[in-house]
Structure formats: C-alpha cells, structure tokens
Coordinates of C-alpha atoms in Angstrom, one line a residue:
Chain A
M1 CA -0.2 -0.2 0.3
E2 CA 1.5 3.6 -0.7
I3 CA 2.2 5.2 2.3
L4 CA 4.5 8.4 0.8
K5 CA 4.1 10.3 -2.5
L6 CA 5.9 12.9 -3.5
L7 CA 5.3 14.8 -6.9
N8 CA 6.9 17.3 -8.5
I9 CA 9.0 18.6 -5.3
Q10 CA 10.9 21.8 -6.0
Y11 CA 12.7 23.7 -4.0
K12 CA 15.1 26.7 -3.8
Y13 CA 16.8 27.9 -0.9
P14 CA 16.2 31.6 -0.4
E15 CA 19.9 32.6 -1.1
S16 CA 20.6 30.4 -3.8
L17 CA 19.8 31.0 -7.8
N18 CA 19.6 27.4 -8.8
N19 CA 16.9 24.9 -7.5
C20 CA 17.8 22.5 -4.8
L21 CA 15.6 20.1 -5.5
N22 CA 14.1 19.5 -9.1
N23 CA 11.0 17.8 -10.2
I24 CA 11.5 14.9 -7.3
T25 CA 8.7 12.4 -7.7
F26 CA 8.4 9.0 -6.3
T27 CA 6.3 6.9 -4.2
V28 CA 7.0 4.8 -1.2
C29 CA 5.2 1.8 -0.1
N30 CA 4.7 0.3 3.4
G31 CA 7.4 -1.9 4.6
E32 CA 9.7 -0.5 1.9
T33 CA 13.4 0.2 3.0
V34 CA 15.0 2.9 0.7
G35 CA 18.6 4.3 0.5
L36 CA 19.1 7.5 -0.8
I37 CA 22.4 7.7 -2.5
G38 CA 24.1 10.7 -4.3
P39 CA 26.9 13.1 -4.2
N40 CA 27.7 15.4 -1.1
G41 CA 25.2 18.4 -1.9
A42 CA 22.8 16.7 -4.0
G43 CA 20.0 17.6 -1.6
K44 CA 19.3 14.7 -0.1
T45 CA 19.2 16.1 3.6
T46 CA 17.0 19.0 2.3
L47 CA 14.7 16.1 0.8
L48 CA 14.2 14.3 4.3
K49 CA 13.6 17.9 5.8
I50 CA 11.0 18.6 3.5
I51 CA 9.6 15.2 3.9
C52 CA 9.4 15.8 7.9
G53 CA 7.7 18.7 7.3
L54 CA 10.9 21.1 8.6
I55 CA 11.0 23.1 5.5
N56 CA 7.5 24.5 4.2
E57 CA 8.3 26.7 1.1
F58 CA 8.7 23.8 -1.6
S59 CA 6.6 23.3 -4.4
G60 CA 4.9 20.2 -5.2
D61 CA 2.8 17.7 -3.1
I62 CA 3.9 15.3 -0.8
L63 CA 1.1 12.8 0.5
I64 CA 0.9 10.8 3.3
Y65 CA -1.8 8.2 2.7
G66 CA -3.2 10.1 0.2
K67 CA -3.4 13.4 2.0
Q68 CA -1.1 16.5 1.9
I69 CA 1.3 16.8 4.7
Q70 CA 0.5 20.6 5.2
K71 CA -3.1 19.4 6.2
Y72 CA -1.8 17.4 8.9
S73 CA -1.4 19.1 12.4
N74 CA 2.2 18.7 13.7
I75 CA 1.0 16.0 16.3
D76 CA -0.8 13.7 14.0
L77 CA 2.6 14.4 11.5
A78 CA 4.8 13.1 14.7
K79 CA 2.7 10.1 14.8
L80 CA 3.1 9.2 11.2
I81 CA 6.8 10.4 10.5
S82 CA 10.0 10.4 12.9
Y83 CA 13.4 11.9 11.7
I84 CA 17.0 11.3 12.8
P85 CA 19.4 13.9 11.8
Q86 CA 22.8 13.3 10.6
M87 CA 24.7 15.0 13.7
D88 CA 23.8 15.0 17.8
N89 CA 25.5 18.1 19.0
Y90 CA 23.8 18.0 22.3
V91 CA 24.6 20.0 25.2
F92 CA 22.8 18.7 28.0
D93 CA 23.9 15.3 29.6
F94 CA 20.3 13.5 29.4
T95 CA 20.3 10.0 30.4
V96 CA 19.2 7.2 27.6
E97 CA 16.3 6.6 29.3
E98 CA 15.0 10.5 29.4
I99 CA 15.9 10.8 25.6
V100 CA 13.8 7.7 24.9
A101 CA 11.0 9.1 26.6
M102 CA 11.2 12.0 24.7
G103 CA 9.7 9.9 21.4
R104 CA 6.6 9.9 23.4
R105 CA 6.0 13.5 23.3
P106 CA 3.0 13.3 20.4
Y107 CA 1.1 10.9 22.9
I108 CA 1.7 12.9 26.1
N109 CA 1.0 16.5 27.3
S110 CA 3.7 19.5 27.8
M111 CA 4.8 18.6 31.3
G112 CA 5.8 14.8 30.2
I113 CA 3.9 12.7 32.3
L114 CA 4.2 9.4 31.4
K115 CA 1.5 6.6 31.7
S116 CA 2.2 2.8 32.0
H117 CA 1.4 2.1 28.3
D118 CA 3.9 4.7 27.2
K119 CA 6.3 3.2 30.0
K120 CA 6.0 -0.6 28.4
I121 CA 6.5 0.8 24.7
I122 CA 9.8 2.5 26.0
K123 CA 10.9 -0.8 27.8
K124 CA 10.0 -2.7 24.6
V125 CA 12.0 -0.4 22.3
I126 CA 14.9 -0.3 24.9
D127 CA 15.0 -4.2 24.9
M128 CA 14.5 -4.5 21.1
L129 CA 17.7 -2.3 20.6
G130 CA 19.7 -4.0 23.4
L131 CA 20.2 -0.9 25.3
D132 CA 18.9 -2.1 28.6
K133 CA 22.1 -2.4 30.4
I134 CA 22.8 1.7 29.7
V135 CA 19.4 3.3 30.1
K136 CA 20.5 5.4 33.3
K137 CA 23.4 6.1 31.4
R138 CA 24.1 9.8 30.3
F139 CA 24.0 10.4 26.4
L140 CA 27.3 12.1 26.5
N141 CA 29.2 9.4 27.8
L142 CA 28.1 6.6 25.2
S143 CA 30.3 5.5 22.1
G144 CA 29.2 6.7 18.9
G145 CA 27.2 3.4 18.2
E146 CA 25.3 3.5 21.7
R147 CA 24.4 7.2 20.7
R148 CA 22.7 6.1 17.3
L149 CA 21.1 3.2 18.8
T150 CA 19.7 5.4 21.6
L151 CA 18.3 7.9 19.0
I152 CA 16.7 5.1 17.2
A153 CA 14.9 3.9 20.4
R154 CA 13.7 7.4 20.8
A155 CA 12.4 7.4 17.0
L156 CA 10.9 4.0 17.4
A157 CA 9.1 5.1 20.6
Q158 CA 7.6 7.6 18.8
E159 CA 5.5 5.1 17.0
T160 CA 5.9 6.3 13.4
E161 CA 5.2 3.8 10.6
I162 CA 8.1 6.1 8.6
I163 CA 11.3 6.3 9.8
L164 CA 14.0 9.0 8.2
M165 CA 17.5 8.5 8.6
D166 CA 20.4 11.0 7.8
E167 CA 23.7 9.0 7.4
P168 CA 23.1 6.8 10.5
T169 CA 26.2 4.7 9.7
S170 CA 28.7 7.7 9.4
N171 CA 30.8 7.6 12.5
L172 CA 30.3 4.0 13.1
D173 CA 32.8 1.1 13.5
L174 CA 32.3 -2.0 11.4
N175 CA 30.7 -3.9 13.9
H176 CA 28.2 -1.2 14.8
K177 CA 27.5 -0.5 11.4
I178 CA 26.8 -4.4 11.0
I179 CA 24.8 -4.3 14.2
F180 CA 22.8 -1.1 13.2
M181 CA 22.0 -2.6 9.7
N182 CA 20.6 -6.0 11.3
K183 CA 18.6 -3.6 13.2
I184 CA 16.9 -2.1 10.4
I185 CA 16.0 -5.7 9.0
E186 CA 14.1 -6.2 12.1
L187 CA 12.5 -2.9 11.8
K188 CA 10.9 -3.9 8.2
K189 CA 9.9 -6.9 9.4
T190 CA 7.5 -5.2 12.0
G191 CA 6.2 -2.8 8.8
K192 CA 8.2 0.1 9.4
T193 CA 8.8 2.3 6.3
I194 CA 12.5 3.8 6.2
I195 CA 14.3 6.3 4.1
L196 CA 17.7 6.9 5.0
I197 CA 20.6 8.6 3.4
S198 CA 24.1 6.5 3.2
H199 CA 27.5 6.8 1.4
D200 CA 27.9 3.1 2.3
I201 CA 26.7 2.0 -1.0
N202 CA 27.5 -1.9 -0.2
L203 CA 25.6 -1.9 3.3
V204 CA 22.6 -0.2 1.4
S205 CA 22.9 -3.0 -1.3
E206 CA 22.8 -5.9 1.2
Y207 CA 20.2 -4.6 3.9
L208 CA 18.1 -2.3 1.8
N209 CA 15.6 -3.4 -0.6
R210 CA 15.7 -0.1 -2.8
I211 CA 17.9 2.5 -4.2
I212 CA 17.2 6.2 -5.0
F213 CA 19.8 7.9 -6.8
I214 CA 20.1 11.7 -6.6
K215 CA 22.1 14.1 -8.4
E216 CA 21.8 17.9 -8.3
G217 CA 18.5 17.8 -7.0
K218 CA 17.0 15.3 -9.4
V219 CA 16.3 11.4 -9.5
I220 CA 19.0 9.8 -11.5
K221 CA 17.8 6.1 -10.9
D222 CA 15.0 4.2 -9.0
G223 CA 14.3 0.8 -8.2
P224 CA 14.9 -2.4 -6.2
V225 CA 18.8 -2.8 -5.2
N226 CA 19.7 -5.5 -8.1
N227 CA 18.2 -3.3 -10.9
V228 CA 19.9 0.0 -10.4
L229 CA 23.1 -0.5 -8.4
N230 CA 25.3 -1.2 -11.6
E231 CA 28.7 0.5 -13.0
E232 CA 26.6 2.5 -15.4
S233 CA 24.5 4.3 -12.6
L234 CA 27.8 4.8 -10.6
R235 CA 29.5 6.4 -13.4
E236 CA 26.7 8.7 -13.9
V237 CA 26.1 9.7 -10.5
F238 CA 29.7 9.8 -8.9
E239 CA 31.4 10.4 -12.2
I240 CA 34.0 8.1 -11.3
K241 CA 36.5 5.4 -12.6
N242 CA 38.2 2.6 -11.6
F243 CA 35.8 0.3 -10.0
F244 CA 33.5 -2.6 -10.5
V245 CA 30.6 -4.0 -9.6
C246 CA 30.3 -7.7 -8.6
E247 CA 27.8 -10.3 -7.1
N248 CA 28.0 -11.3 -3.6
K249 CA 27.8 -14.7 -4.0
I250 CA 26.1 -15.5 -0.9
T251 CA 23.5 -13.1 -1.1
K252 CA 23.4 -12.3 -4.7
K253 CA 23.5 -8.3 -4.2
P254 CA 25.9 -6.3 -6.2
N255 CA 28.9 -4.8 -4.3
V256 CA 31.0 -2.3 -5.3
F257 CA 35.1 -3.0 -5.6
F258 CA 37.6 -0.3 -6.2
I259 CA 40.8 -0.2 -7.8
P260 CA 43.7 2.4 -7.1
E261 CA 44.8 3.9 -10.4
K262 CA 48.5 2.6 -10.1
E263 CA 46.9 -0.9 -10.7
V264 CA 44.8 0.0 -13.3
Chain B
M1 CA 22.2 11.8 44.3
K2 CA 18.8 10.8 45.2
R3 CA 16.4 13.9 44.8
N4 CA 14.4 13.6 47.9
I5 CA 17.6 13.5 50.1
F6 CA 19.1 16.3 48.1
I7 CA 15.8 18.5 48.6
I8 CA 15.7 17.7 52.3
I9 CA 19.2 18.9 52.6
L10 CA 18.5 21.8 50.5
L11 CA 15.3 22.8 52.8
I12 CA 17.6 22.2 56.1
L13 CA 20.1 24.4 54.6
L14 CA 17.7 27.6 53.6
F15 CA 16.3 27.3 57.4
V16 CA 19.9 27.6 58.5
V17 CA 20.8 30.1 56.0
I18 CA 17.8 32.3 57.2
V19 CA 18.6 31.9 61.0
I20 CA 21.9 33.0 60.4
S21 CA 21.0 35.9 58.5
L22 CA 18.3 37.0 61.2
I23 CA 21.1 36.9 63.9
S24 CA 23.7 38.8 61.9
G25 CA 24.3 42.6 61.0
S26 CA 25.5 45.5 62.5
V27 CA 23.3 44.8 65.6
K28 CA 24.1 41.5 66.8
T29 CA 20.9 39.5 68.0
S30 CA 21.5 36.4 70.0
L31 CA 19.7 33.1 69.2
N32 CA 18.1 33.3 72.5
E33 CA 16.7 36.8 71.5
L34 CA 15.5 35.9 68.0
F35 CA 13.6 32.9 69.4
S36 CA 12.0 35.3 72.3
I37 CA 11.2 37.9 69.9
F38 CA 9.5 35.4 67.5
F39 CA 7.2 33.8 70.4
N40 CA 6.8 37.2 72.3
I41 CA 3.5 38.8 71.9
K42 CA 4.9 42.1 72.1
K43 CA 7.6 41.2 69.5
E44 CA 7.3 44.4 67.7
E45 CA 7.7 47.2 70.6
T46 CA 11.6 46.3 71.4
D47 CA 14.3 47.6 69.2
S48 CA 15.7 44.4 67.9
G49 CA 12.0 43.1 67.5
L50 CA 11.7 46.2 64.9
I51 CA 15.3 45.2 63.2
I52 CA 14.0 41.7 62.6
F53 CA 10.9 42.2 61.7
K54 CA 10.8 45.5 59.9
I55 CA 14.6 45.2 58.3
R56 CA 16.0 42.0 58.0
L57 CA 13.0 39.4 57.5
P58 CA 11.8 41.3 54.0
R59 CA 15.5 42.0 53.3
I60 CA 15.4 37.8 53.5
F61 CA 12.2 37.4 51.7
L62 CA 13.5 39.5 48.9
A63 CA 16.9 37.4 48.6
I64 CA 14.9 34.3 48.4
L65 CA 12.8 35.7 46.0
I66 CA 15.5 37.1 43.7
G67 CA 18.0 34.4 44.1
G68 CA 15.4 31.6 43.3
T69 CA 14.1 33.8 40.1
L70 CA 17.9 34.4 38.9
A71 CA 18.8 30.7 39.0
V72 CA 15.6 29.5 37.4
T73 CA 15.6 32.6 34.5
G74 CA 19.6 31.1 34.0
A75 CA 18.4 27.3 33.8
M76 CA 15.5 28.4 31.2
L77 CA 18.0 30.8 29.4
Q78 CA 20.8 28.5 29.2
A79 CA 18.0 25.6 27.8
I80 CA 16.7 27.9 24.9
F81 CA 20.1 29.0 23.6
K82 CA 21.4 25.7 24.2
N83 CA 24.1 27.1 26.0
P84 CA 24.8 26.1 29.5
L85 CA 27.0 29.5 29.6
V86 CA 24.3 32.0 29.7
D87 CA 22.4 33.8 32.2
P88 CA 20.0 37.4 32.6
F89 CA 23.4 38.9 33.4
I90 CA 25.8 37.6 30.5
T91 CA 22.7 37.9 27.8
G92 CA 22.2 41.4 28.5
V93 CA 18.7 41.0 29.7
S94 CA 19.3 42.5 33.1
S95 CA 20.9 45.6 31.9
G96 CA 18.1 45.8 29.3
A97 CA 15.4 45.7 32.2
A98 CA 17.5 48.3 34.2
F99 CA 18.0 50.3 30.9
G100 CA 14.0 50.5 31.0
A101 CA 14.0 51.0 34.7
T102 CA 16.3 53.8 34.0
I103 CA 14.3 55.5 31.5
A104 CA 11.0 55.2 33.6
I105 CA 12.7 57.1 36.3
I106 CA 14.2 60.0 34.3
F107 CA 11.1 60.7 32.2
K108 CA 9.1 60.0 35.3
F109 CA 6.7 57.4 33.7
Y110 CA 3.8 55.4 35.8
S111 CA 5.5 52.2 36.2
I112 CA 9.3 51.4 36.8
T113 CA 8.8 47.5 36.9
L114 CA 6.6 47.4 33.6
F115 CA 9.5 49.5 31.7
A116 CA 11.9 46.9 33.2
I117 CA 10.1 44.2 32.1
F118 CA 9.7 45.7 28.6
G119 CA 13.6 46.5 28.3
A120 CA 14.1 42.8 29.6
V121 CA 12.0 41.1 26.8
F122 CA 13.2 43.5 24.2
T123 CA 16.6 43.2 25.0
I124 CA 16.5 38.9 24.8
L125 CA 14.6 39.3 21.5
F126 CA 17.6 41.5 20.5
V127 CA 20.4 39.4 21.3
Y128 CA 18.6 36.1 20.4
R129 CA 17.9 37.7 16.5
L130 CA 21.7 38.7 16.4
S131 CA 23.4 35.7 17.1
V132 CA 21.2 33.6 14.7
K133 CA 22.9 33.4 11.1
N134 CA 21.4 31.1 8.8
N135 CA 19.0 29.5 11.4
N136 CA 21.8 28.5 13.3
L137 CA 22.5 29.8 16.9
N138 CA 26.1 30.7 17.2
L139 CA 27.5 30.0 21.0
Y140 CA 30.6 32.7 20.9
N141 CA 28.4 35.1 19.0
L142 CA 25.8 34.8 21.8
L143 CA 28.2 35.4 24.5
L144 CA 29.9 38.4 22.9
I145 CA 26.9 40.0 21.7
G146 CA 25.1 39.4 25.2
V147 CA 28.1 41.2 27.1
M148 CA 28.4 43.9 24.6
T149 CA 25.1 45.0 24.8
G150 CA 25.2 44.7 28.3
S151 CA 27.8 46.6 28.9
F152 CA 26.6 49.1 26.4
L153 CA 23.4 49.5 28.3
S154 CA 25.2 49.9 31.3
S155 CA 27.1 52.9 30.2
L156 CA 24.2 54.6 28.6
I157 CA 22.4 54.3 32.0
M158 CA 25.2 55.9 33.6
F159 CA 25.3 58.6 31.0
L160 CA 21.7 59.2 31.2
S161 CA 21.9 59.5 34.9
A162 CA 24.9 61.8 34.7
F163 CA 23.4 64.0 32.1
F164 CA 19.9 64.3 34.4
N165 CA 21.6 65.1 37.3
R166 CA 20.8 61.7 39.3
D167 CA 22.5 60.5 42.1
M168 CA 25.6 58.6 40.7
V169 CA 26.4 56.6 43.7
K170 CA 22.6 55.3 43.8
V171 CA 22.7 54.2 40.6
I172 CA 26.0 52.6 40.7
F173 CA 24.9 50.7 43.6
W174 CA 21.7 49.7 41.8
L175 CA 23.9 48.7 38.5
M176 CA 25.9 46.6 41.2
G177 CA 22.9 44.8 42.6
D178 CA 21.4 45.9 45.8
L179 CA 19.1 44.4 48.6
S180 CA 18.6 47.1 50.5
I181 CA 15.5 49.0 49.4
T182 CA 12.3 47.4 50.0
D183 CA 9.1 48.2 48.5
I184 CA 6.8 46.1 50.5
F185 CA 4.0 45.9 48.4
L186 CA 6.1 45.4 45.1
L187 CA 7.9 42.5 46.4
K188 CA 4.5 40.8 47.8
I189 CA 3.2 41.3 43.9
S190 CA 6.4 40.0 42.6
Y191 CA 6.1 37.0 44.5
I192 CA 2.2 36.1 43.4
I193 CA 3.6 37.1 39.6
S194 CA 6.9 35.0 39.9
L195 CA 5.3 32.1 41.3
I196 CA 2.6 32.0 39.0
I197 CA 4.9 32.2 36.0
I198 CA 7.4 29.5 37.2
I199 CA 4.4 26.9 37.6
F200 CA 3.6 27.7 33.8
C201 CA 7.4 27.4 33.2
I202 CA 7.7 24.0 34.7
Y203 CA 4.3 22.9 33.0
F204 CA 5.9 23.4 29.4
S205 CA 8.9 22.3 30.6
N206 CA 9.4 18.5 28.7
D207 CA 9.2 20.6 25.8
L208 CA 11.9 23.0 26.9
N209 CA 13.2 19.7 27.6
I210 CA 13.1 18.4 24.1
L211 CA 13.9 21.8 22.5
S212 CA 17.1 21.9 24.5
L213 CA 18.7 19.0 22.6
D214 CA 17.9 19.9 19.1
E215 CA 15.4 22.2 17.4
D216 CA 14.5 20.1 14.4
E217 CA 13.9 17.0 16.2
A218 CA 11.8 18.9 18.9
K219 CA 9.6 20.2 15.8
V220 CA 9.6 16.4 14.4
S221 CA 8.7 15.3 17.6
G222 CA 5.5 17.4 17.7
V223 CA 6.6 20.2 19.9
K224 CA 5.0 23.6 19.0
T225 CA 8.8 25.2 18.9
E226 CA 8.1 28.9 18.0
F227 CA 5.1 29.0 20.6
I228 CA 7.8 27.2 23.4
K229 CA 10.5 29.6 22.6
T230 CA 8.3 32.9 22.9
F231 CA 6.5 31.4 25.8
Y232 CA 10.0 31.4 27.4
F233 CA 11.6 34.6 25.9
I234 CA 8.8 36.5 27.7
S235 CA 8.6 34.4 30.8
S236 CA 12.6 35.0 31.1
G237 CA 12.0 38.8 30.3
I238 CA 9.3 39.1 33.1
L239 CA 11.1 37.2 35.6
T240 CA 14.0 39.3 34.9
G241 CA 12.4 42.8 35.0
L242 CA 10.4 42.0 37.9
S243 CA 13.9 41.0 40.2
V244 CA 15.6 44.2 38.4
S245 CA 13.0 46.5 39.4
L246 CA 13.5 45.3 43.2
S247 CA 17.1 44.8 43.7
G248 CA 19.0 46.1 40.3
V249 CA 21.6 43.9 38.4
I250 CA 23.0 40.9 40.2
G251 CA 25.0 39.1 38.0
F252 CA 26.2 35.3 37.8
V253 CA 23.4 33.9 40.3
G254 CA 21.8 32.6 37.1
L255 CA 24.9 31.2 35.7
V256 CA 26.4 29.1 38.9
V257 CA 23.3 27.9 40.2
P258 CA 21.8 25.6 37.6
H259 CA 25.3 24.3 36.9
I260 CA 25.7 23.2 40.3
V261 CA 22.1 21.8 40.5
R262 CA 22.4 19.9 37.1
F263 CA 25.8 18.3 38.5
F264 CA 23.5 16.6 41.2
I265 CA 20.2 16.0 39.6
G266 CA 20.6 16.1 35.9
P267 CA 19.3 18.5 33.0
D268 CA 15.6 17.5 33.2
L269 CA 13.9 20.9 33.6
R270 CA 11.4 19.7 35.6
M271 CA 13.8 19.0 38.4
L272 CA 16.1 21.8 37.6
I273 CA 13.7 24.8 37.6
P274 CA 12.5 24.0 41.0
F275 CA 15.8 22.8 42.5
S276 CA 17.4 25.7 40.8
F277 CA 15.0 28.2 42.7
L278 CA 15.6 26.9 46.1
T279 CA 19.4 26.4 45.5
G280 CA 19.6 30.3 44.2
S281 CA 17.4 31.2 47.1
I282 CA 20.3 29.8 49.5
F283 CA 23.0 31.2 47.4
L284 CA 22.0 34.8 47.4
L285 CA 20.9 34.9 50.9
I286 CA 24.4 33.7 51.7
C287 CA 25.8 36.3 49.4
D288 CA 23.5 39.2 50.7
T289 CA 24.7 38.3 54.5
I290 CA 28.0 38.5 53.4
A291 CA 27.6 41.9 51.8
R292 CA 25.8 43.1 55.0
V293 CA 28.2 41.6 57.6
A294 CA 31.4 41.6 56.0
F295 CA 32.2 45.8 56.2
A296 CA 29.8 46.3 58.9
P297 CA 28.2 49.1 59.6
A298 CA 28.7 50.0 55.7
E299 CA 27.3 47.5 53.3
I300 CA 28.7 46.8 49.9
P301 CA 26.0 45.6 46.7
V302 CA 25.5 41.8 46.8
G303 CA 26.4 41.9 43.1
I304 CA 30.4 42.4 44.2
I305 CA 29.9 39.2 46.4
T306 CA 28.5 37.5 43.4
G307 CA 30.6 38.5 40.8
L308 CA 33.9 37.4 43.2
F309 CA 32.0 34.2 43.4
G310 CA 30.5 33.7 40.0
A311 CA 33.2 35.5 37.6
P312 CA 36.0 33.0 38.3
V313 CA 33.4 29.9 38.0
F314 CA 32.2 31.5 34.5
V315 CA 36.0 31.7 33.1
A316 CA 36.7 28.2 34.8
L317 CA 33.6 26.5 32.6
L318 CA 34.6 28.6 29.7
I319 CA 38.1 26.8 29.8
T320 CA 37.2 23.4 30.6
R321 CA 34.3 23.2 28.1
K322 CA 35.4 21.4 24.9

C-alpha cells in the first residue's frame, strides 16, 4: 500500500540562484527500506527535511496516505514520521531513558508525564535495541554506536510508520554498522517504512531493498537494488572511474569494488 | 544523588541560612533573643524586634525571591540558547531591564517595573535575533553580543543619569545589585506573579527539554517550537524585569546555580527549575548576608559578592568546555 508520495517537489534555498531540488517524484510503499544515495550537496538532507515538515516553502505535493502533509497537524504528523538527523550536537547530558521517553511527546502533554502504556513501549523499544544495560547512563558518555541506537530508540518510541535517517552509519565502526543494519531488517519485519541517506553503498545494497540515486536535485535512478546498482549508474551519479560491481555470491546482491589508479 | 535527599538537605540549609541571616548584622542579635522575639506577643515593640521584622525579614524574603528567580531564569535561558554559559546577566537581559527602569525613572513614567519588563523582553529578542545566522545559533556570537549589549546599556544608564543629574552613587549601587531598598507592596506582588510564571514554566518544561537538545528533532516530535521559545523568552523577560526593578542587576547567580544543580540531578528542567529556585535562594541569601556583615556597619552591593564567586566560575567553565 502506498504510504508516501512525492509529486514534482521543487525547492530553492532563499539565498541561492539554482534549484536545490528539481521535480522529485517517487512513491514509497509500506514496509519498504529505501536508500538515498548521491554526491555531497545533491539535496538528500534537504529532501528528508521537506518530507518530515521541517521545510515548508517548497512547491509540489507530499502526500501521506493520500493527504497533503500541510493538512496534518504537527502532532498528527509526529505520529506518522520520525526523523533522526545526521549530527547530535547535544549540550545537555540527559540519560538514555530520558531521551527515549522524549519520543512519546506526540502522545502526552507538555509536562511529559508518562502513563503505564508509554512506559511499556519505552521498555519494549529499549529491550529490542539491547539498550537495557545502559538506560541510566548519560548520553554524552556513550560511544558513537550507543548514541545512534539511543536516537533510533527514541524514534521507535514515537511509534511512527515512516522513519527518516540521515547518514545513520557514518562515524560507526564496522561492528556497529552491522549491528545497526541488522536492526533495520528487524524494523522492516515489523512493517516500518525506512528512508535513509547513506554513503555506504555496499551496506545499502546488502541490507535495504530499494535505492534512489539523486544528483543535483534530480532523481537519476530509482528501483530495486539489483536493478539499479550497477557500473553505469555509479559512473553517471558519482563520475568515478576505476571500480567494478560484482555479485556477492551468498546474498546475490551487487557490491562495489575499487581499484587504485596505479593498478589500472 | 537521590532527589529526595537533595531536597531535604536544601530545605535544612535554607532554614539554617535564614536563621544566621536573621541574627547577623551591624546590630548583633543572639539566638535566644531571636527565639523570644518570635514567640513574644509584644514582639514589635523592642528595638531588636523592629530590626528583625521591619528590616531583616523583608530583606531575606527579597533575597529568596531574587536568588530563586535569577537561577530559574538562568536555567531556562541556558536551555533555549542550548548553551550552559548564559544567564540573564551575561546575555545583557538584566541590563536591558535596568535600562527600561532608568528611562522610566528619568522621564517619570508610571511604572518602573513595567518598563524594566519591556526592556528585558526586548533585549532577549534583540540578542537572540543577532546571534542567529542562517538558522544556526552561534555560541560565541551569543556570548559576545550579550556581554557587549550589557555593557553598552550599563554605560548608557550611567550617561543618562549623569546627564539628568541623578545621584550617581545610587545608580552605581543599583547597577551592582542591591537588596537594601524594599518596597513591601512590590515584593508581595512580585512573589505572586513570579510564582505563577514559574509554575507555567514547569508545566511546559518537558517541551523545553526536547527543544534544548535539537530544534529540528523537537519539531518533528510534535513540539510547537515557536510557541515554546516565545513563551520562555517572555517569561524570562518578565522574571528578570521584576527582579531588576526590585534589586538592580545581580550577576552570575543564574549562571552558577543551574550548573551546580545540574551536576547533582541532571538537566531535566522539570526538576532543574524547582531545585534551582531553592538553591538560588540559598546562594543569594548567603551572598547578601556576607555583603551586610563583611564591612558592617557599611554595606556593599550584593552583586560584588556574587561577582567574586561567579566570574571565576564562569572563566573556569569556559576553559574546561570542549
């Protein structure tokens, strides 16, 4: 079932001459996991911000379940979409538990008093992500991986069907990247729709089921991983040479390999 | 530390400091005397009784209100600005309030308090707008613009006072913070208004918690960020305006106290606001007692004492911050 539909999204930053986004159109169905891939400055973050209602001055339509996002109240929108930004420049040192509880905001009042139902959900989310040992720890004392998982937990506590993530795996070591991507697969099984920006092309290929390539504010390629991740599209999007795409024999997914210039 | 233990310690401390403050001063009062004054029916007829009830007690109530209000305002400004190094003094908001009050005094406008509030609210919005560039709040811009605005307004106040032949010593006393002049009626009104505002501030404080981490995340999780910011800007302005019109510009209480409290109970404003109020009261009461007693019978402005504590702490925080 179609959950999110973007129609001819155009956006220009007030101080810039060129469009940041140009005629972006695509549809996402329930339970899809989508990787947004493209060069730096292609407009990926801007696109996520537009989808979750942080930027309003765009033209085109964004429909969630067929209804324009402008027609949702901010509380109702918060029950449908959660967003995990790229950086966490937190200054104040809340505990993991406190941060996860903030995800319940759309369901409770400004004072933030949790009911037993809210506490149950928070506990479930914390257990699912394996954060139970660090719930009382302060955020700024956590490792990069633990911080990411905490922010995911907060987005899950928000119980939204769509989760947007901006480069969730940057700054993570290999082990935490894999732990993280496996959680994405678990989330997919629970029916969540996930759109994430990533520069880890091979991780996207192995763990997600759809890729949208974006360059200079336009959708270049869009489709299932096996159909669109190939040498031709990488050349077009990133303008790179000296690489090849090969199938992972076990998963049958395309992977990218690089060759230093001297070896060519 | 457990919050319950912390609150008991604070309450005991507050009581002890009140008693010490009641018996110390240029006229010494013994504990026995204090006890008999409080439980004597003819309490107001003796000299000591007069000093206790007409002078020291109102001043203690004033110090409690001002210390508490400044600490709460500091905690809230730190959260809105996502910056633990600000308070009403450093952001220039106190000076804005003092400037408003000065204008009202010189031109004999009706309400000094009202003008102090206008001055404070206007300064907060001014400093905030100037320190935001491309939707990003710059930490050092904010500190510099705040300090400059504050010192510009202080100079302007002195200039205007000299120009209009005001008593300069009094003005300087006031700019350094002074708890000695007490208008009992204004004190009572201020208590009521401040406590009502603080209760509302606690009510919305979880939204401010979320906002203090990241504005985008707050918006996406359903917080009405513009409303919350405006609400806390105006509340901080009113609280600062009230406290400045009662006691002048007292620095650093709003900076140091929330820091100490956050160290013990964490940054959750639902707890931080009430605990800061209590701790700020105790802190300012101690400072004011020192200011009264240190050079008795002469008094020095309480702002000198808070500055002696606060300025080094501020520098230490600035240096140790990554």
